[in-house]
Amino acid sequence: MTQRLTYHLESTNSLNDRQHGFREGKSVDTAINELLRKIKTARRDGKHVLVLSIDIKGAFGNLQHRAILKSLDASACPSNINRLFHSLLQNRKVTLLTPQGSATKDQKQGCPQGSCSGPALWNLVANEILNQVWPYNVHIQAFADDFVLIIKADTNRSLVEDTQSAITQFSSWCSENELDISTEKTNYILFSKMVRSPKITWNGYKINRVKSFKYLGIHVDDRLN
């Protein structure tokens, strides 16, 4: 079932090219190379560059079934595949053993335990935010649930304004899909000669600036060493 869904998505070019996770022809290397290329090109053009690394809390575990089914319906995948996933995800229940006896509740989020379909279903939902129209100076890319936003600008002020606007756009998608951001684990790195750090916030919480961050196992610092 998962193979059939994946084949449909890839054969119809349904997934955005900026999704590098769990896809044939894409890898950690392609994601890192794209990130570095975007940064270096913008710096050569004399731009200030801010890279925002976004942490989504328990992305796979908190993925809402309604969001998956909505994305499936919009993907124009064959009706038999669509029906199979609707059957798999609708009216699921989980039974817990407690000291007072067993308790049953509806399961409305998370990929089915042990399912190999999780990555494909996540990519399907994440495709929505990747496909949105972004400003010319904002680049978004992902490796599964690891998102980065690359914002370039001529001035400190425009860098902050454009970053905050991009955060608002990303945050709106998260809200629609009931996904939460870990503001403690979300941070940004600045490639610029600015003396003062831009003040970046997410829903009122300050986002910390770091000198380096680990992206898909590779340490990237603000000097690109």
GROMACS .gro file of C-alpha atoms in nm:
model
  225
    1MET     CA    1   0.000   0.000   0.000
    2THR     CA    2   0.279   0.240   0.093
    3GLN     CA    3   0.477   0.147  -0.216
    4ARG     CA    4   0.175   0.220  -0.434
    5LEU     CA    5   0.125   0.560  -0.270
    6THR     CA    6   0.495   0.644  -0.304
    7TYR     CA    7   0.498   0.535  -0.667
    8HIS     CA    8   0.198   0.755  -0.741
    9LEU     CA    9   0.350   1.059  -0.571
   10GLU     CA   10   0.686   1.022  -0.744
   11SER     CA   11   0.559   0.920  -1.089
   12THR     CA   12   0.325   1.219  -1.102
   13ASN     CA   13   0.586   1.459  -0.958
   14SER     CA   14   0.340   1.541  -0.682
   15LEU     CA   15   0.604   1.610  -0.417
   16ASN     CA   16   0.791   1.938  -0.404
   17ASP     CA   17   1.154   1.915  -0.512
   18ARG     CA   18   1.259   2.088  -0.189
   19GLN     CA   19   1.158   1.780   0.015
   20HIS     CA   20   1.474   1.571   0.051
   21GLY     CA   21   1.359   1.308   0.302
   22PHE     CA   22   1.262   0.948   0.223
   23ARG     CA   23   1.268   0.995  -0.153
   24GLU     CA   24   1.448   0.824  -0.436
   25GLY     CA   25   1.719   1.050  -0.574
   26LYS     CA   26   1.715   1.267  -0.262
   27SER     CA   27   1.932   1.236   0.046
   28VAL     CA   28   2.105   1.410   0.334
   29ASP     CA   29   2.371   1.516   0.084
   30THR     CA   30   2.124   1.684  -0.152
   31ALA     CA   31   1.964   1.870   0.140
   32ILE     CA   32   2.297   1.994   0.278
   33ASN     CA   33   2.427   2.090  -0.066
   34GLU     CA   34   2.114   2.293  -0.138
   35LEU     CA   35   2.138   2.470   0.197
   36LEU     CA   36   2.504   2.563   0.150
   37ARG     CA   37   2.453   2.669  -0.210
   38LYS     CA   38   2.172   2.907  -0.114
   39ILE     CA   39   2.378   3.063   0.166
   40LYS     CA   40   2.694   3.105  -0.043
   41THR     CA   41   2.509   3.252  -0.340
   42ALA     CA   42   2.332   3.509  -0.123
   43ARG     CA   43   2.655   3.607   0.053
   44ARG     CA   44   2.834   3.650  -0.280
   45ASP     CA   45   2.554   3.888  -0.376
   46GLY     CA   46   2.624   4.092  -0.064
   47LYS     CA   47   2.308   3.992   0.123
   48HIS     CA   48   2.258   3.937   0.493
   49VAL     CA   49   2.144   3.576   0.538
   50LEU     CA   50   1.945   3.425   0.824
   51VAL     CA   51   1.886   3.051   0.844
   52LEU     CA   52   1.602   2.946   1.073
   53SER     CA   53   1.606   2.584   1.191
   54ILE     CA   54   1.254   2.480   1.292
   55ASP     CA   55   1.173   2.206   1.542
   56ILE     CA   56   0.820   2.063   1.526
   57LYS     CA   57   0.721   1.888   1.848
   58GLY     CA   58   0.673   1.515   1.791
   59ALA     CA   59   0.591   1.570   1.425
   60PHE     CA   60   0.512   1.212   1.326
   61GLY     CA   61   0.337   1.129   1.652
   62ASN     CA   62   0.124   1.443   1.645
   63LEU     CA   63   0.028   1.429   1.279
   64GLN     CA   64  -0.351   1.455   1.271
   65HIS     CA   65  -0.537   1.186   1.077
   66ARG     CA   66  -0.775   1.445   0.937
   67ALA     CA   67  -0.474   1.633   0.794
   68ILE     CA   68  -0.346   1.315   0.630
   69LEU     CA   69  -0.684   1.234   0.478
   70LYS     CA   70  -0.730   1.592   0.358
   71SER     CA   71  -0.392   1.580   0.184
   72LEU     CA   72  -0.472   1.239   0.036
   73ASP     CA   73  -0.797   1.370  -0.107
   74ALA     CA   74  -0.613   1.665  -0.260
   75SER     CA   75  -0.335   1.451  -0.407
   76ALA     CA   76  -0.552   1.290  -0.677
   77CYS     CA   77  -0.413   0.949  -0.588
   78PRO     CA   78  -0.603   0.647  -0.724
   79SER     CA   79  -0.933   0.594  -0.546
   80ASN     CA   80  -0.843   0.243  -0.429
   81ILE     CA   81  -0.534   0.373  -0.247
   82ASN     CA   82  -0.734   0.659  -0.101
   83ARG     CA   83  -1.001   0.422   0.029
   84LEU     CA   84  -0.740   0.195   0.188
   85PHE     CA   85  -0.587   0.479   0.387
   86HIS     CA   86  -0.928   0.616   0.484
   87SER     CA   87  -1.016   0.270   0.612
   88LEU     CA   88  -0.686   0.247   0.798
   89LEU     CA   89  -0.705   0.585   0.969
   90GLN     CA   90  -1.074   0.644   1.034
   91ASN     CA   91  -1.244   0.528   1.353
   92ARG     CA   92  -0.922   0.398   1.508
   93LYS     CA   93  -0.930   0.325   1.879
   94VAL     CA   94  -0.665   0.244   2.136
   95THR     CA   95  -0.719   0.048   2.457
   96LEU     CA   96  -0.512   0.126   2.765
   97LEU     CA   97  -0.481  -0.091   3.074
   98THR     CA   98  -0.515   0.108   3.397
   99PRO     CA   99  -0.540   0.011   3.765
  100GLN     CA  100  -0.914   0.073   3.729
  101GLY     CA  101  -0.941  -0.155   3.426
  102SER     CA  102  -0.919  -0.101   3.052
  103ALA     CA  103  -1.000   0.233   2.891
  104THR     CA  104  -1.069   0.288   2.523
  105LYS     CA  105  -1.027   0.618   2.344
  106ASP     CA  106  -1.031   0.741   1.986
  107GLN     CA  107  -0.694   0.766   1.814
  108LYS     CA  108  -0.701   1.073   1.591
  109GLN     CA  109  -0.334   1.148   1.550
  110GLY     CA  110  -0.003   0.980   1.478
  111CYS     CA  111   0.090   0.727   1.216
  112PRO     CA  112  -0.025   0.373   1.301
  113GLN     CA  113   0.227   0.202   1.528
  114GLY     CA  114   0.484   0.003   1.333
  115SER     CA  115   0.359   0.147   1.006
  116CYS     CA  116   0.608   0.194   0.724
  117SER     CA  117   0.372   0.447   0.569
  118GLY     CA  118   0.464   0.722   0.813
  119PRO     CA  119   0.732   0.896   0.602
  120ALA     CA  120   0.516   0.897   0.287
  121LEU     CA  121   0.215   1.032   0.476
  122TRP     CA  122   0.423   1.300   0.646
  123ASN     CA  123   0.573   1.410   0.313
  124LEU     CA  124   0.223   1.435   0.172
  125VAL     CA  125   0.108   1.673   0.446
  126ALA     CA  126   0.436   1.868   0.450
  127ASN     CA  127   0.401   1.918   0.077
  128GLU     CA  128   0.136   2.181   0.149
  129ILE     CA  129   0.376   2.425   0.315
  130LEU     CA  130   0.651   2.359   0.061
  131ASN     CA  131   0.409   2.433  -0.224
  132GLN     CA  132   0.291   2.762  -0.080
  133VAL     CA  133   0.399   3.081  -0.255
  134TRP     CA  134   0.696   3.228  -0.070
  135PRO     CA  135   0.862   3.567  -0.122
  136TYR     CA  136   1.150   3.568  -0.371
  137ASN     CA  137   1.403   3.618  -0.090
  138VAL     CA  138   1.275   3.329   0.125
  139HIS     CA  139   1.375   2.970   0.057
  140ILE     CA  140   1.215   2.677   0.239
  141GLN     CA  141   1.335   2.318   0.232
  142ALA     CA  142   1.285   2.003   0.435
  143PHE     CA  143   1.423   1.663   0.513
  144ALA     CA  144   1.107   1.491   0.635
  145ASP     CA  145   1.012   1.703   0.941
  146ASP     CA  146   1.341   1.895   0.958
  147PHE     CA  147   1.256   2.234   0.808
  148VAL     CA  148   1.484   2.528   0.744
  149LEU     CA  149   1.398   2.875   0.618
  150ILE     CA  150   1.669   3.076   0.446
  151ILE     CA  151   1.599   3.449   0.435
  152LYS     CA  152   1.821   3.699   0.255
  153ALA     CA  153   1.794   4.078   0.271
  154ASP     CA  154   1.985   4.402   0.218
  155THR     CA  155   1.932   4.551   0.563
  156ASN     CA  156   1.888   4.443   0.923
  157ARG     CA  157   1.538   4.586   0.930
  158SER     CA  158   1.418   4.406   0.618
  159LEU     CA  159   1.583   4.084   0.736
  160VAL     CA  160   1.384   4.094   1.060
  161GLU     CA  161   1.058   4.191   0.888
  162ASP     CA  162   1.090   3.923   0.621
  163THR     CA  163   1.185   3.658   0.877
  164GLN     CA  164   0.886   3.744   1.096
  165SER     CA  165   0.659   3.733   0.792
  166ALA     CA  166   0.795   3.389   0.699
  167ILE     CA  167   0.742   3.268   1.056
  168THR     CA  168   0.381   3.388   1.045
  169GLN     CA  169   0.324   3.196   0.722
  170PHE     CA  170   0.480   2.877   0.857
  171SER     CA  171   0.301   2.913   1.190
  172SER     CA  172  -0.034   2.942   1.012
  173TRP     CA  173   0.024   2.607   0.841
  174CYS     CA  174   0.118   2.452   1.175
  175SER     CA  175  -0.201   2.582   1.334
  176GLU     CA  176  -0.416   2.447   1.053
  177ASN     CA  177  -0.265   2.102   1.109
  178GLU     CA  178  -0.251   2.122   1.491
  179LEU     CA  179   0.127   2.101   1.500
  180ASP     CA  180   0.329   2.281   1.766
  181ILE     CA  181   0.673   2.438   1.740
  182SER     CA  182   0.935   2.391   2.011
  183THR     CA  183   1.059   2.748   2.047
  184GLU     CA  184   1.334   2.622   2.280
  185LYS     CA  185   1.479   2.399   2.007
  186THR     CA  186   1.410   2.634   1.717
  187ASN     CA  187   1.702   2.870   1.655
  188TYR     CA  188   1.869   3.076   1.389
  189ILE     CA  189   2.218   3.133   1.256
  190LEU     CA  190   2.326   3.457   1.093
  191PHE     CA  191   2.563   3.492   0.800
  192SER     CA  192   2.645   3.860   0.809
  193LYS     CA  193   2.880   4.124   0.947
  194MET     CA  194   2.599   4.275   1.153
  195VAL     CA  195   2.713   4.374   1.500
  196ARG     CA  196   2.374   4.342   1.668
  197SER     CA  197   2.173   4.022   1.656
  198PRO     CA  198   1.830   4.057   1.493
  199LYS     CA  199   1.547   4.011   1.744
  200ILE     CA  200   1.341   3.719   1.615
  201THR     CA  201   1.029   3.592   1.794
  202TRP     CA  202   0.776   3.314   1.745
  203ASN     CA  203   0.435   3.376   1.900
  204GLY     CA  204   0.598   3.610   2.150
  205TYR     CA  205   0.885   3.377   2.239
  206LYS     CA  206   1.240   3.483   2.162
  207ILE     CA  207   1.425   3.264   1.913
  208ASN     CA  208   1.789   3.223   2.008
  209ARG     CA  209   2.076   3.299   1.777
  210VAL     CA  210   2.347   3.032   1.760
  211LYS     CA  211   2.697   3.038   1.615
  212SER     CA  212   2.656   2.690   1.473
  213PHE     CA  213   2.387   2.427   1.442
  214LYS     CA  214   2.369   2.060   1.355
  215TYR     CA  215   2.183   2.000   1.032
  216LEU     CA  216   2.120   1.635   0.946
  217GLY     CA  217   2.433   1.528   1.131
  218ILE     CA  218   2.658   1.800   0.987
  219HIS     CA  219   2.775   2.097   1.193
  220VAL     CA  220   2.728   2.427   1.010
  221ASP     CA  221   2.885   2.740   1.163
  222ASP     CA  222   2.840   3.106   1.080
  223ARG     CA  223   3.173   3.113   0.896
  224LEU     CA  224   3.090   2.805   0.687
  225ASN     CA  225   3.409   2.638   0.809
   0.00000   0.00000   0.00000
